Coordinates of C-alpha atoms in Angstrom, one line a residue:
M1 CA -18.3 15.9 -23.8
R2 CA -16.5 18.6 -26.6
M3 CA -20.1 19.1 -27.9
M4 CA -21.6 19.9 -25.0
D5 CA -19.0 22.6 -23.7
L6 CA -19.7 24.0 -27.1
R7 CA -23.6 24.4 -26.8
L8 CA -22.7 25.6 -23.2
S9 CA -20.4 28.4 -24.6
E10 CA -22.9 29.4 -27.2
S11 CA -25.9 29.5 -25.0
A12 CA -23.8 31.9 -22.3
S13 CA -23.2 34.2 -24.8
V14 CA -27.1 35.2 -25.2
F15 CA -27.9 36.2 -21.8
P16 CA -30.2 39.1 -21.2
G17 CA -28.0 42.2 -21.8
Q18 CA -25.7 40.8 -24.3
S19 CA -26.1 40.2 -28.2
R20 CA -24.6 37.4 -30.1
A21 CA -23.7 38.7 -34.0
A22 CA -25.1 37.1 -36.7
P23 CA -23.6 35.3 -39.4
A24 CA -21.9 37.6 -42.2
S25 CA -23.6 35.6 -44.7
C26 CA -27.2 36.8 -43.3
H27 CA -26.7 40.3 -42.0
G28 CA -30.0 42.3 -42.3
R29 CA -31.9 39.2 -43.7
K30 CA -33.4 35.9 -42.3
M31 CA -31.6 32.4 -43.6
S32 CA -33.8 30.5 -45.8
K33 CA -35.1 27.1 -44.1
K34 CA -33.1 25.3 -47.4
S35 CA -29.7 26.8 -46.3
R36 CA -29.8 26.1 -42.6
T37 CA -30.6 22.2 -43.6
K38 CA -27.7 22.3 -46.0
K39 CA -25.4 24.1 -43.7
G40 CA -26.6 21.5 -41.1
K41 CA -26.0 18.5 -42.8
R42 CA -22.7 19.6 -43.5
G43 CA -21.5 20.4 -39.9
R44 CA -23.2 16.8 -39.0
R45 CA -21.0 15.3 -41.4
R46 CA -17.8 16.9 -40.3
K47 CA -18.3 16.1 -37.1
S48 CA -19.1 12.7 -37.0
K49 CA -15.7 12.0 -39.5
K50 CA -14.0 14.0 -36.6
S51 CA -15.3 12.1 -34.3
R52 CA -14.8 9.0 -36.0
N53 CA -11.4 10.0 -36.3
N54 CA -10.7 10.6 -32.6
K55 CA -12.6 7.4 -31.3
T56 CA -11.4 6.6 -27.7
P57 CA -9.6 3.0 -28.2
P58 CA -11.5 0.2 -26.6
Y59 CA -9.8 -1.4 -23.1
L60 CA -10.3 -4.4 -21.0
P61 CA -9.4 -4.3 -17.3
P62 CA -5.9 -4.1 -16.8
E63 CA -4.2 -7.8 -16.5
A64 CA -4.4 -9.2 -12.8
E65 CA -1.5 -10.8 -11.3
E66 CA -3.5 -13.7 -9.8
G67 CA -6.2 -15.7 -12.0
N68 CA -6.3 -18.0 -15.0
I69 CA -6.3 -15.0 -17.3
E70 CA -3.2 -13.5 -19.3
Y71 CA -2.6 -10.9 -21.6
K72 CA 0.0 -11.0 -24.8
L73 CA 0.4 -8.3 -27.2
K74 CA 2.0 -10.8 -29.6
L75 CA 3.9 -13.8 -29.3
V76 CA 6.0 -13.9 -32.6
N77 CA 9.3 -15.6 -33.0
P78 CA 10.7 -15.6 -29.4
T79 CA 14.2 -17.0 -28.6
Q80 CA 14.9 -19.6 -26.6
Y81 CA 15.3 -17.8 -23.3
R82 CA 11.7 -15.9 -23.8
F83 CA 9.7 -19.1 -25.3
E84 CA 11.0 -20.8 -21.7
H85 CA 9.7 -17.7 -20.1
L86 CA 6.3 -18.0 -21.5
A87 CA 5.7 -21.7 -20.6
T88 CA 6.3 -21.0 -17.0
Q89 CA 3.9 -18.1 -17.6
L90 CA 1.3 -20.8 -18.9
K91 CA 2.2 -23.0 -16.2
W92 CA 1.5 -20.5 -13.5
R93 CA -2.0 -19.6 -15.2
L94 CA -2.8 -23.1 -15.6
Q95 CA -2.5 -23.5 -12.1
E96 CA -4.1 -20.6 -10.8
G97 CA -7.4 -21.8 -13.2
R98 CA -7.2 -25.4 -12.1
G99 CA -6.2 -26.8 -15.2
E100 CA -7.8 -23.6 -17.4
A101 CA -6.6 -20.8 -18.6
V102 CA -7.5 -18.4 -21.3
Y103 CA -5.0 -16.1 -23.7
Q104 CA -6.2 -12.5 -24.9
I105 CA -3.5 -12.2 -27.7
G106 CA -3.4 -8.8 -29.6
V107 CA -3.8 -6.9 -25.7
E108 CA -1.3 -5.1 -23.7
D109 CA -0.7 -5.5 -20.0
N110 CA -2.7 -2.4 -19.4
G111 CA -6.1 -4.1 -21.4
L112 CA -5.7 -1.6 -24.3
L113 CA -7.1 -3.7 -27.4
V114 CA -4.0 -3.1 -29.8
G115 CA -4.5 -5.9 -32.4
L116 CA -2.5 -7.8 -34.7
T117 CA -2.3 -8.1 -38.5
D118 CA -3.3 -11.5 -39.8
A119 CA 0.0 -12.6 -40.1
D120 CA 1.2 -11.7 -36.5
M121 CA -2.0 -13.4 -35.4
T122 CA -0.9 -16.5 -37.3
A123 CA 2.5 -16.9 -35.5
S124 CA 1.4 -15.9 -32.3
L125 CA -1.2 -19.2 -31.9
K126 CA 1.2 -21.1 -33.3
T127 CA 3.7 -19.9 -30.5
L128 CA 1.2 -20.9 -28.3
R129 CA 0.3 -24.2 -29.8
R130 CA 4.1 -25.0 -29.2
M131 CA 4.1 -23.5 -25.5
A132 CA 1.2 -26.2 -24.8
E133 CA 2.8 -29.2 -26.5
K134 CA 6.1 -31.2 -25.9
M135 CA 9.1 -29.2 -24.9
S136 CA 11.7 -31.9 -24.3
G137 CA 13.0 -32.1 -27.9
Q138 CA 13.2 -28.0 -28.3
L139 CA 14.3 -26.8 -24.8
C140 CA 17.0 -27.7 -22.2
V141 CA 14.8 -27.7 -19.5
P142 CA 14.7 -30.1 -16.3
A143 CA 12.8 -33.5 -16.5
S144 CA 9.8 -32.2 -14.6
F145 CA 9.5 -29.4 -17.0
C146 CA 9.5 -31.5 -19.9
R147 CA 5.8 -30.9 -21.1
V148 CA 3.0 -28.7 -20.1
G149 CA 0.5 -30.9 -21.9
A150 CA -2.4 -28.7 -22.9
D151 CA -4.3 -28.3 -25.8
I152 CA -5.6 -24.7 -27.1
T153 CA -9.0 -23.8 -28.7
L154 CA -9.9 -20.5 -30.3
L155 CA -13.0 -19.1 -28.7
R156 CA -13.2 -16.3 -30.9
E157 CA -11.9 -13.3 -32.9
R158 CA -12.9 -9.7 -33.0
E159 CA -11.8 -6.8 -35.5
V160 CA -10.4 -3.8 -33.7
D161 CA -11.2 -0.4 -35.9
Y162 CA -10.9 2.6 -34.0
D163 CA -8.2 4.6 -36.5
S164 CA -9.1 4.6 -39.9
H165 CA -5.6 5.1 -40.8
R166 CA -4.7 1.6 -39.8
N167 CA -5.5 -1.7 -41.6
C168 CA -8.1 -3.9 -39.9
R169 CA -6.4 -5.8 -37.2
K170 CA -8.1 -8.5 -34.5
I171 CA -7.3 -9.6 -30.9
A172 CA -8.1 -13.4 -30.1
E173 CA -8.9 -15.2 -27.1
V174 CA -8.0 -18.5 -26.9
L175 CA -8.9 -21.7 -24.3
V176 CA -5.8 -23.6 -23.1
R177 CA -6.7 -26.7 -21.0
K178 CA -4.9 -29.2 -19.7
V179 CA -4.8 -32.7 -20.6
P180 CA -6.7 -34.5 -17.9
D181 CA -3.8 -36.9 -15.7
D182 CA -4.6 -39.8 -13.3
Q183 CA -8.5 -38.3 -13.0
Q184 CA -7.6 -35.1 -11.9
F185 CA -10.0 -33.3 -14.0
L186 CA -11.5 -30.2 -13.2
D187 CA -15.3 -30.8 -11.8
L188 CA -18.0 -28.7 -11.3
R189 CA -21.0 -29.0 -9.3
V190 CA -24.5 -27.4 -11.0
A191 CA -27.6 -27.7 -9.0
V192 CA -30.7 -27.5 -11.1
L193 CA -33.5 -25.8 -9.9
G194 CA -37.2 -25.1 -11.0
N195 CA -40.8 -25.1 -10.9
V196 CA -42.6 -28.8 -11.4
D197 CA -43.0 -29.8 -15.5
S198 CA -40.6 -27.0 -16.4
G199 CA -38.3 -29.4 -18.1
K200 CA -35.1 -29.7 -15.5
S201 CA -34.6 -33.7 -16.2
T202 CA -35.3 -33.6 -19.6
L203 CA -33.0 -30.7 -20.5
L204 CA -30.2 -33.0 -18.3
G205 CA -30.8 -36.1 -20.4
V206 CA -30.7 -34.1 -23.4
L207 CA -27.4 -32.8 -22.5
T208 CA -25.8 -36.1 -20.9
Q209 CA -27.4 -38.7 -23.6
G210 CA -26.7 -36.5 -26.7
E211 CA -30.1 -37.1 -28.2
L212 CA -33.0 -34.7 -28.6
D213 CA -36.3 -35.5 -26.4
N214 CA -39.1 -36.8 -28.6
G215 CA -41.6 -33.9 -27.0
R216 CA -43.1 -36.9 -24.7
G217 CA -40.1 -36.9 -22.1
R218 CA -38.2 -39.8 -23.2
A219 CA -34.9 -38.4 -22.5
R220 CA -35.4 -37.9 -19.1
L221 CA -36.2 -41.8 -18.5
N222 CA -32.6 -42.6 -17.9
L223 CA -32.7 -39.9 -15.1
F224 CA -35.3 -41.3 -12.5
R225 CA -34.4 -43.4 -9.6
H226 CA -37.9 -44.7 -8.6
L227 CA -41.0 -46.3 -10.0
H228 CA -43.2 -43.5 -8.9
E229 CA -40.9 -40.7 -10.8
I230 CA -41.3 -42.9 -14.0
Q231 CA -45.3 -43.0 -14.0
T232 CA -45.5 -39.4 -12.7
G233 CA -43.0 -37.7 -14.8
R234 CA -41.5 -36.2 -11.6
T235 CA -38.7 -35.8 -10.0
S236 CA -38.9 -36.7 -6.0
S237 CA -35.2 -37.4 -5.2
I238 CA -31.7 -36.3 -5.8
S239 CA -29.8 -37.5 -8.7
F240 CA -26.6 -36.8 -10.4
E241 CA -25.5 -36.7 -13.8
I242 CA -22.4 -35.8 -15.8
L243 CA -21.4 -34.3 -18.6
G244 CA -17.3 -33.9 -20.3
F245 CA -15.4 -31.8 -22.2
N246 CA -12.0 -33.1 -23.4
S247 CA -8.9 -30.7 -23.9
K248 CA -10.0 -29.4 -27.0
G249 CA -13.5 -28.1 -25.5
E250 CA -15.4 -31.2 -27.3
V251 CA -18.4 -32.6 -25.4
V252 CA -18.1 -36.1 -24.4
N253 CA -21.1 -37.7 -22.9
Y254 CA -23.0 -40.9 -23.7
S255 CA -23.4 -40.9 -27.0
E256 CA -19.7 -41.1 -27.5
S257 CA -18.8 -43.3 -24.2
R258 CA -20.5 -46.0 -22.8
T259 CA -20.0 -45.6 -19.0
A260 CA -19.2 -42.8 -16.9
E261 CA -15.8 -44.3 -16.5
E262 CA -14.9 -43.9 -20.2
I263 CA -16.5 -40.1 -19.9
C264 CA -14.1 -39.5 -16.8
E265 CA -11.0 -40.9 -18.4
S266 CA -11.6 -38.8 -21.8
S267 CA -12.2 -35.7 -20.0
S268 CA -10.4 -32.6 -18.8
K269 CA -13.3 -30.8 -17.3
M270 CA -16.6 -32.2 -15.9
I271 CA -20.1 -30.8 -14.7
T272 CA -21.8 -32.4 -12.4
F273 CA -25.3 -31.6 -12.9
I274 CA -27.3 -32.3 -9.2
D275 CA -31.0 -32.8 -10.5
L276 CA -33.4 -31.6 -7.4
A277 CA -37.1 -31.9 -7.4
G278 CA -39.4 -29.1 -8.2
H279 CA -42.8 -30.1 -6.4
H280 CA -43.3 -27.9 -3.5
K281 CA -44.0 -31.1 -1.1
Y282 CA -40.5 -31.9 -2.0
L283 CA -38.8 -28.7 -0.7
K284 CA -36.9 -30.3 2.0
T285 CA -35.0 -32.8 -0.3
T286 CA -34.1 -29.4 -2.4
I287 CA -32.9 -27.6 0.5
F288 CA -30.8 -30.3 1.3
G289 CA -29.5 -30.8 -2.2
L290 CA -28.5 -27.0 -2.0
T291 CA -26.8 -27.0 1.6
S292 CA -25.3 -30.6 1.5
Y293 CA -23.9 -30.9 -1.7
C294 CA -21.9 -27.5 -2.0
P295 CA -23.0 -26.6 -5.4
D296 CA -20.6 -24.0 -7.5
F297 CA -23.4 -22.7 -9.5
A298 CA -27.3 -23.2 -9.7
M299 CA -29.6 -23.6 -13.2
L300 CA -32.8 -22.3 -12.6
V301 CA -35.0 -23.7 -15.4
V302 CA -38.1 -21.9 -16.4
S303 CA -40.7 -23.1 -18.7
A304 CA -41.6 -20.4 -21.5
N305 CA -45.3 -21.5 -21.7
T306 CA -46.1 -21.0 -18.2
G307 CA -43.5 -18.5 -17.0
I308 CA -42.7 -17.7 -13.4
A309 CA -44.7 -19.8 -11.7
G310 CA -44.9 -22.4 -8.7
T311 CA -41.7 -23.0 -6.5
T312 CA -39.6 -20.8 -9.0
R313 CA -39.1 -17.4 -6.9
E314 CA -39.1 -19.7 -3.9
H315 CA -35.8 -21.8 -5.6
L316 CA -34.5 -18.4 -6.9
G317 CA -34.4 -17.3 -3.2
L318 CA -32.7 -20.0 -1.8
A319 CA -30.0 -20.1 -4.3
M320 CA -29.5 -16.1 -3.3
A321 CA -29.9 -16.8 0.1
L322 CA -26.9 -19.6 0.0
K323 CA -25.0 -17.3 -2.1
V324 CA -24.8 -19.6 -5.1
P325 CA -24.2 -18.1 -8.4
I326 CA -27.5 -18.4 -10.6
F327 CA -28.1 -18.5 -14.2
M328 CA -31.3 -19.3 -16.2
V329 CA -32.5 -21.5 -18.5
V330 CA -36.1 -20.8 -20.6
S331 CA -37.2 -24.0 -21.8
K332 CA -40.0 -25.3 -24.2
V333 CA -39.7 -22.3 -26.7
D334 CA -40.7 -24.5 -29.3
L335 CA -44.1 -25.0 -28.1
C336 CA -44.6 -21.3 -27.8
T337 CA -44.8 -18.2 -30.4
R338 CA -41.8 -15.4 -30.1
G339 CA -44.3 -13.3 -28.2
T340 CA -44.7 -15.8 -25.5
V341 CA -41.4 -16.4 -25.2
E342 CA -40.4 -12.7 -25.1
R343 CA -42.9 -12.3 -22.7
T344 CA -41.5 -14.7 -20.4
L345 CA -38.2 -13.1 -20.9
R346 CA -39.4 -9.8 -19.6
Q347 CA -40.8 -11.5 -16.5
L348 CA -37.5 -12.8 -15.7
E349 CA -35.9 -9.0 -16.5
R350 CA -38.3 -7.4 -14.0
L351 CA -37.9 -10.3 -11.4
L352 CA -34.0 -10.0 -11.4
K353 CA -34.4 -6.0 -11.4
Q354 CA -36.4 -6.1 -8.0
P355 CA -34.6 -4.2 -5.2
G356 CA -34.5 -8.0 -3.2
C357 CA -32.5 -9.4 -6.4
N358 CA -30.4 -6.5 -8.0
K359 CA -29.4 -8.3 -11.2
V360 CA -28.1 -7.6 -14.2
P361 CA -30.1 -9.8 -16.7
M362 CA -28.3 -10.8 -19.9
V363 CA -29.9 -13.0 -22.6
V364 CA -27.6 -15.2 -24.6
S365 CA -28.3 -15.5 -28.1
S366 CA -25.5 -16.0 -30.1
P367 CA -21.7 -18.1 -29.5
D368 CA -20.1 -14.5 -28.7
D369 CA -23.0 -13.6 -25.9
A370 CA -22.0 -17.2 -24.2
V371 CA -18.2 -16.6 -24.2
T372 CA -18.7 -13.2 -22.6
A373 CA -21.5 -14.6 -20.2
A374 CA -19.3 -17.4 -19.1
Q375 CA -16.4 -14.8 -18.3
Q376 CA -18.3 -12.0 -16.3
F377 CA -20.7 -14.2 -14.6
T378 CA -17.9 -15.4 -12.2
Q379 CA -16.3 -12.0 -12.6
S380 CA -19.4 -10.0 -11.3
S381 CA -22.2 -11.5 -9.2
S382 CA -24.6 -9.4 -10.6
I383 CA -24.9 -10.8 -14.2
T384 CA -27.7 -13.2 -14.9
P385 CA -27.0 -15.3 -18.4
I386 CA -30.5 -16.4 -19.4
F387 CA -30.5 -19.2 -22.0
P388 CA -33.9 -19.6 -24.2
L389 CA -33.9 -23.0 -25.8
S390 CA -35.4 -25.7 -26.6
S391 CA -34.8 -29.8 -25.5
V392 CA -37.0 -31.1 -28.8
S393 CA -35.7 -29.3 -31.6
G394 CA -32.4 -28.3 -30.1
D395 CA -32.3 -24.4 -30.5
S396 CA -29.8 -23.0 -28.6
L397 CA -28.8 -26.0 -26.7
D398 CA -24.7 -25.2 -28.3
L399 CA -25.0 -22.2 -26.6
L400 CA -25.5 -23.5 -23.1
Q401 CA -22.6 -26.0 -23.9
V402 CA -20.1 -23.4 -24.8
F403 CA -21.2 -21.8 -21.6
L404 CA -20.4 -24.8 -19.8
N405 CA -17.2 -25.4 -21.4
I406 CA -15.8 -22.2 -20.7
L407 CA -17.4 -21.6 -17.2
P408 CA -14.3 -21.2 -14.8
P409 CA -14.1 -22.2 -11.1
L410 CA -14.8 -20.1 -8.6
S411 CA -11.7 -20.9 -6.0
N412 CA -7.6 -20.9 -7.5
S413 CA -5.5 -22.9 -6.9
K414 CA -4.0 -21.5 -3.9
E415 CA -7.6 -21.6 -1.5
Q416 CA -7.5 -25.2 -2.9
E417 CA -4.1 -26.0 -1.5
E418 CA -5.3 -24.4 2.0
L419 CA -8.0 -26.7 2.0
M420 CA -6.0 -29.9 1.4
Q421 CA -3.4 -29.0 4.0
Q422 CA -5.9 -29.2 7.0
L423 CA -6.9 -32.4 8.4
T424 CA -9.7 -34.7 6.9
E425 CA -13.4 -33.9 6.9
F426 CA -15.8 -36.2 4.9
Q427 CA -19.7 -35.2 5.0
V428 CA -21.9 -38.1 5.2
D429 CA -24.8 -37.5 2.7
E430 CA -25.9 -41.0 1.5
I431 CA -25.9 -44.1 2.9
Y432 CA -26.1 -47.4 0.7
S433 CA -25.5 -51.5 1.2
V434 CA -24.1 -52.8 -2.0
P435 CA -23.9 -56.7 -2.7
D436 CA -20.2 -57.9 -2.2
V437 CA -18.9 -54.7 -1.0
G438 CA -20.9 -54.1 2.2
T439 CA -21.7 -50.4 3.5
V440 CA -20.9 -47.5 1.2
V441 CA -21.3 -43.6 2.1
G442 CA -21.7 -41.0 -0.4
G443 CA -20.8 -37.4 0.0
T444 CA -18.2 -34.2 -0.3
L445 CA -14.7 -34.0 1.0
Y446 CA -14.8 -30.7 3.0
S447 CA -11.1 -30.4 3.7
G448 CA -8.0 -32.5 3.5
V449 CA -7.0 -35.3 1.3
C450 CA -8.6 -39.4 1.5
K451 CA -6.6 -42.1 0.3
E452 CA -7.6 -46.3 0.3
G453 CA -7.2 -47.8 3.5
E454 CA -7.2 -44.6 5.5
R455 CA -8.6 -44.8 8.9
L456 CA -11.0 -42.1 10.3
V457 CA -13.4 -41.9 12.7
V458 CA -17.3 -41.4 12.2
G459 CA -19.9 -39.2 14.0
P460 CA -21.3 -38.1 16.4
T461 CA -23.8 -41.1 17.4
D462 CA -27.0 -40.1 19.4
E463 CA -24.8 -40.7 22.0
G464 CA -22.4 -38.1 21.1
R465 CA -19.3 -40.5 20.4
F466 CA -17.1 -41.4 17.4
L467 CA -16.6 -45.0 16.0
R468 CA -13.5 -46.0 14.1
L469 CA -13.6 -47.2 10.7
K470 CA -11.3 -48.1 7.8
V471 CA -11.8 -46.5 4.1
G472 CA -11.9 -49.3 1.6
S473 CA -12.1 -47.9 -1.8
I474 CA -13.2 -44.7 -3.4
Q475 CA -15.2 -43.8 -6.6
R476 CA -15.8 -40.7 -8.6
N477 CA -18.6 -40.5 -11.0
R478 CA -18.7 -44.3 -10.9
S479 CA -15.0 -44.7 -11.7
A480 CA -12.4 -45.9 -9.1
C481 CA -10.2 -43.4 -7.8
R482 CA -7.1 -44.2 -5.2
V483 CA -6.9 -40.5 -3.7
L484 CA -9.9 -37.9 -3.0
R485 CA -9.0 -34.2 -2.8
A486 CA -10.9 -31.5 -1.1
G487 CA -13.7 -29.9 -2.3
Q488 CA -14.3 -33.7 -4.7
A489 CA -17.5 -35.7 -4.3
A490 CA -17.1 -39.4 -4.3
T491 CA -18.7 -42.5 -2.6
L492 CA -16.2 -44.7 0.1
A493 CA -16.7 -48.5 0.9
L494 CA -16.5 -49.0 4.6
G495 CA -16.8 -53.0 4.1
N496 CA -18.7 -55.0 6.9
F497 CA -19.2 -51.5 9.0
D498 CA -22.7 -51.5 10.8
R499 CA -25.0 -49.8 8.4
S500 CA -27.5 -49.0 11.4
L501 CA -24.7 -47.1 13.1
L502 CA -24.6 -44.4 10.2
R503 CA -27.1 -41.7 9.4
K504 CA -27.2 -38.6 7.2
G505 CA -25.4 -35.5 8.7
M506 CA -22.5 -37.4 10.5
V507 CA -19.0 -36.6 9.4
M508 CA -15.6 -38.8 8.9
V509 CA -12.9 -36.9 10.2
S510 CA -9.0 -37.8 11.1
P511 CA -8.1 -39.5 14.6
K512 CA -6.1 -35.9 15.6
M513 CA -9.1 -33.6 15.1
N514 CA -11.1 -33.3 18.1
P515 CA -14.5 -32.3 16.8
T516 CA -16.8 -30.0 18.8
I517 CA -20.2 -31.4 18.9
C518 CA -23.2 -29.7 20.2
C519 CA -26.7 -29.7 21.2
Q520 CA -27.0 -25.9 21.2
F521 CA -25.7 -23.1 19.1
E522 CA -26.1 -19.4 18.6
A523 CA -26.7 -18.0 14.8
A524 CA -27.4 -14.0 13.5
I525 CA -30.6 -14.5 11.7
V526 CA -32.9 -12.7 9.4
L527 CA -36.6 -13.6 9.5
L528 CA -37.6 -13.8 5.8
F529 CA -41.0 -14.7 6.5
H530 CA -43.5 -15.6 9.2
A531 CA -47.2 -15.9 9.3
K532 CA -47.6 -14.1 13.4
T533 CA -44.4 -13.9 15.2
F534 CA -40.8 -15.7 16.3
R535 CA -40.6 -16.5 19.5
R536 CA -39.2 -18.5 22.1
G537 CA -40.6 -22.1 22.1
S538 CA -40.8 -22.2 18.4
Q539 CA -39.8 -25.2 16.3
V540 CA -38.4 -25.3 13.3
T541 CA -36.2 -27.6 10.4
V542 CA -32.3 -26.3 10.8
H543 CA -30.5 -26.8 7.6
V544 CA -26.4 -26.2 8.2
G545 CA -24.6 -27.9 5.4
N546 CA -25.5 -31.6 5.5
V547 CA -27.5 -31.3 8.9
R548 CA -30.9 -31.5 8.9
Q549 CA -32.6 -31.5 12.5
T550 CA -35.6 -30.0 14.1
A551 CA -34.5 -27.5 16.5
T552 CA -36.5 -25.1 19.2
V553 CA -35.8 -21.5 19.9
E554 CA -34.5 -21.3 23.5
Y555 CA -34.3 -17.4 23.5
L556 CA -33.8 -14.3 21.4
H557 CA -31.2 -11.9 22.5
G558 CA -32.3 -8.5 23.5
K559 CA -36.0 -9.5 22.0
E560 CA -39.1 -11.1 23.1
E561 CA -40.3 -11.5 19.7
L562 CA -39.1 -11.5 15.9
R563 CA -41.7 -10.2 13.2
T564 CA -40.9 -10.3 9.2
G565 CA -37.7 -9.0 7.9
E566 CA -36.2 -8.4 11.7
R567 CA -32.6 -9.5 13.0
A568 CA -31.8 -11.2 16.0
V569 CA -29.1 -13.6 17.6
V570 CA -31.1 -16.9 18.3
R571 CA -30.2 -19.8 20.5
F572 CA -31.2 -23.0 19.0
R573 CA -31.6 -26.2 20.6
F574 CA -31.5 -29.5 18.7
I575 CA -34.2 -32.1 20.1
K576 CA -32.9 -35.5 18.9
H577 CA -29.1 -35.8 19.6
P578 CA -26.1 -33.6 19.2
E579 CA -24.7 -32.5 15.5
Y580 CA -21.1 -31.5 14.2
I581 CA -21.4 -28.2 12.8
R582 CA -18.6 -25.5 12.3
L583 CA -18.6 -22.0 13.2
G584 CA -19.5 -19.5 10.8
A585 CA -21.6 -22.1 8.7
K586 CA -24.6 -20.6 6.8
L587 CA -28.0 -21.9 8.2
L588 CA -31.3 -21.8 6.9
F589 CA -34.4 -22.9 9.2
R590 CA -37.6 -23.3 7.8
E591 CA -41.5 -24.6 9.1
G592 CA -44.2 -24.1 6.8
V593 CA -44.5 -20.8 5.6
T594 CA -41.8 -19.6 8.3
K595 CA -38.5 -19.1 6.7
G596 CA -35.2 -17.8 7.8
I597 CA -31.6 -17.4 7.2
G598 CA -28.4 -16.8 8.8
H599 CA -24.9 -17.8 10.1
V600 CA -23.6 -19.6 13.0
T601 CA -21.7 -17.8 15.4
R602 CA -21.3 -19.6 18.7
L603 CA -21.5 -23.0 19.6
L604 CA -22.3 -24.4 23.0
P605 CA -20.8 -28.1 23.3
T606 CA -21.4 -30.0 26.4
S607 CA -18.6 -30.6 28.7
Q608 CA -19.6 -34.3 28.9
N609 CA -19.9 -34.8 25.4
H610 CA -16.7 -32.7 24.6
D611 CA -14.4 -34.9 27.2
Q612 CA -15.8 -38.1 25.7
N613 CA -15.1 -37.2 22.1
H614 CA -11.7 -36.0 22.9
H615 CA -11.0 -39.6 25.4
Q616 CA -12.0 -41.3 21.9
N617 CA -10.2 -39.4 19.3
L618 CA -6.7 -40.6 21.4
Q619 CA -7.7 -44.2 21.5
D620 CA -8.2 -44.1 17.7
H621 CA -4.8 -41.8 17.2

């Protein structure tokens, strides 16, 4: 800015009618080219030296009171009272991050990167490690406060050199993660999207099995659920795979542990991958997986040799319509030349920067990039990390693991507590019959807490009623669990309950709840695409949460018909049976090439069904 002001002042003095005096050394003669060059070089050196001395110190955003990120200038030899206060802060940050916290050491509260000497940094890390270990022998604190029970992992160190008169100083970024206790690990769900043959299942097989692929799809065989999937190599159903990280940030998968139960016991953080179908004829299954299983993030896999093809754009649009944060993986880089990989990356960057997306692509090529991407990804909805990698050679697979290890949850502990205090509501997504166990349902607990032996009601049936049942055992990630909390996915054993009375889309709720079921509802929608016009009498398949049913358009408020890109409030009617849906729930509908999104604005329950449900719930209660 100072240089710009100087140029402006100089140019302002040579307007018409004004004159600028020549330098004393060249009065009456023209300055030679050689002398001008030497003078310019000396001037540039002086300016560059001056700019180095006056470089603006780097800043981070100011520290937030809430969240799991803590700034500390230094933690050198604290007193006992100060140490107790620091440990209390650590517990608060761990609670905010649901078991994870990130400490920026060498940073002031306003975000200024001051940095520490090597001696002070070593002492600060030692203090932080003591804070995460047992304190019963060091402090006189209450019994409930004797142990934080956490491990620390140094993510990265950076040098801060903005003043030439100072010695080199460093800042450290440290991950603090709680040791798992009674299966209360942090669980993040990642939906895996992408075109057919892009390498989704192979990538998950390599991540979860710990062995590289042989180039012919050997790593994906354990993920398939049906014989025709093994024969064709194409996923047609929804499957789940888990990847664990222990309190030190080390990968825990089937290469180290034999069973899913051992992985759960050893992990502080669990990534549950939801492997979805890539072929267009299985699109309804893919949409059901996105709407029903409530993924926290989406991973879009693109093959480097084919680029953006098939359902890639459609899957990206679905994730953005449902407001699921998305990151990308460019697979099969071992099959392509460097130029082909760069061409695919340029295609993705152009796609993400289009007006409909408005994303900022971020290609991850180093561990430092992976740490930065994980933090910025959840703080800004526009950042989209891109990972070029190979499941055969293993190139950059470690960067994706670093990213998944540091990736924080979207919701904080306060939101989690509010959901847990509500009445129990469990969404039924899958139904099984298991020998010697009976009927088993799988799904996600939307709110409340569910325990073994709890009595709930399930419905609505085709007649709009709710039926009583008792929860037997509970399993999370194929291992036994006593208590299920809001936001967690699990399977519940229902004993000898008649399976024919159950279907996907039902809910299991507390008898104290009076659930509103309806055959008609209104929604504010946006018509994304339609070949002709969208009008009264049109039939579409509606996806609302775990509900998937054909509905008829009763009428459009204030309009006769809709065309592509237009908005309206539309009344829908389910054609088969009533459903339980929530006000404000996201809605997605499709029929052939017709697609639209929106949210539920009004429920229209039939008085007969409402009274019948209320009577049934009173009986159960």
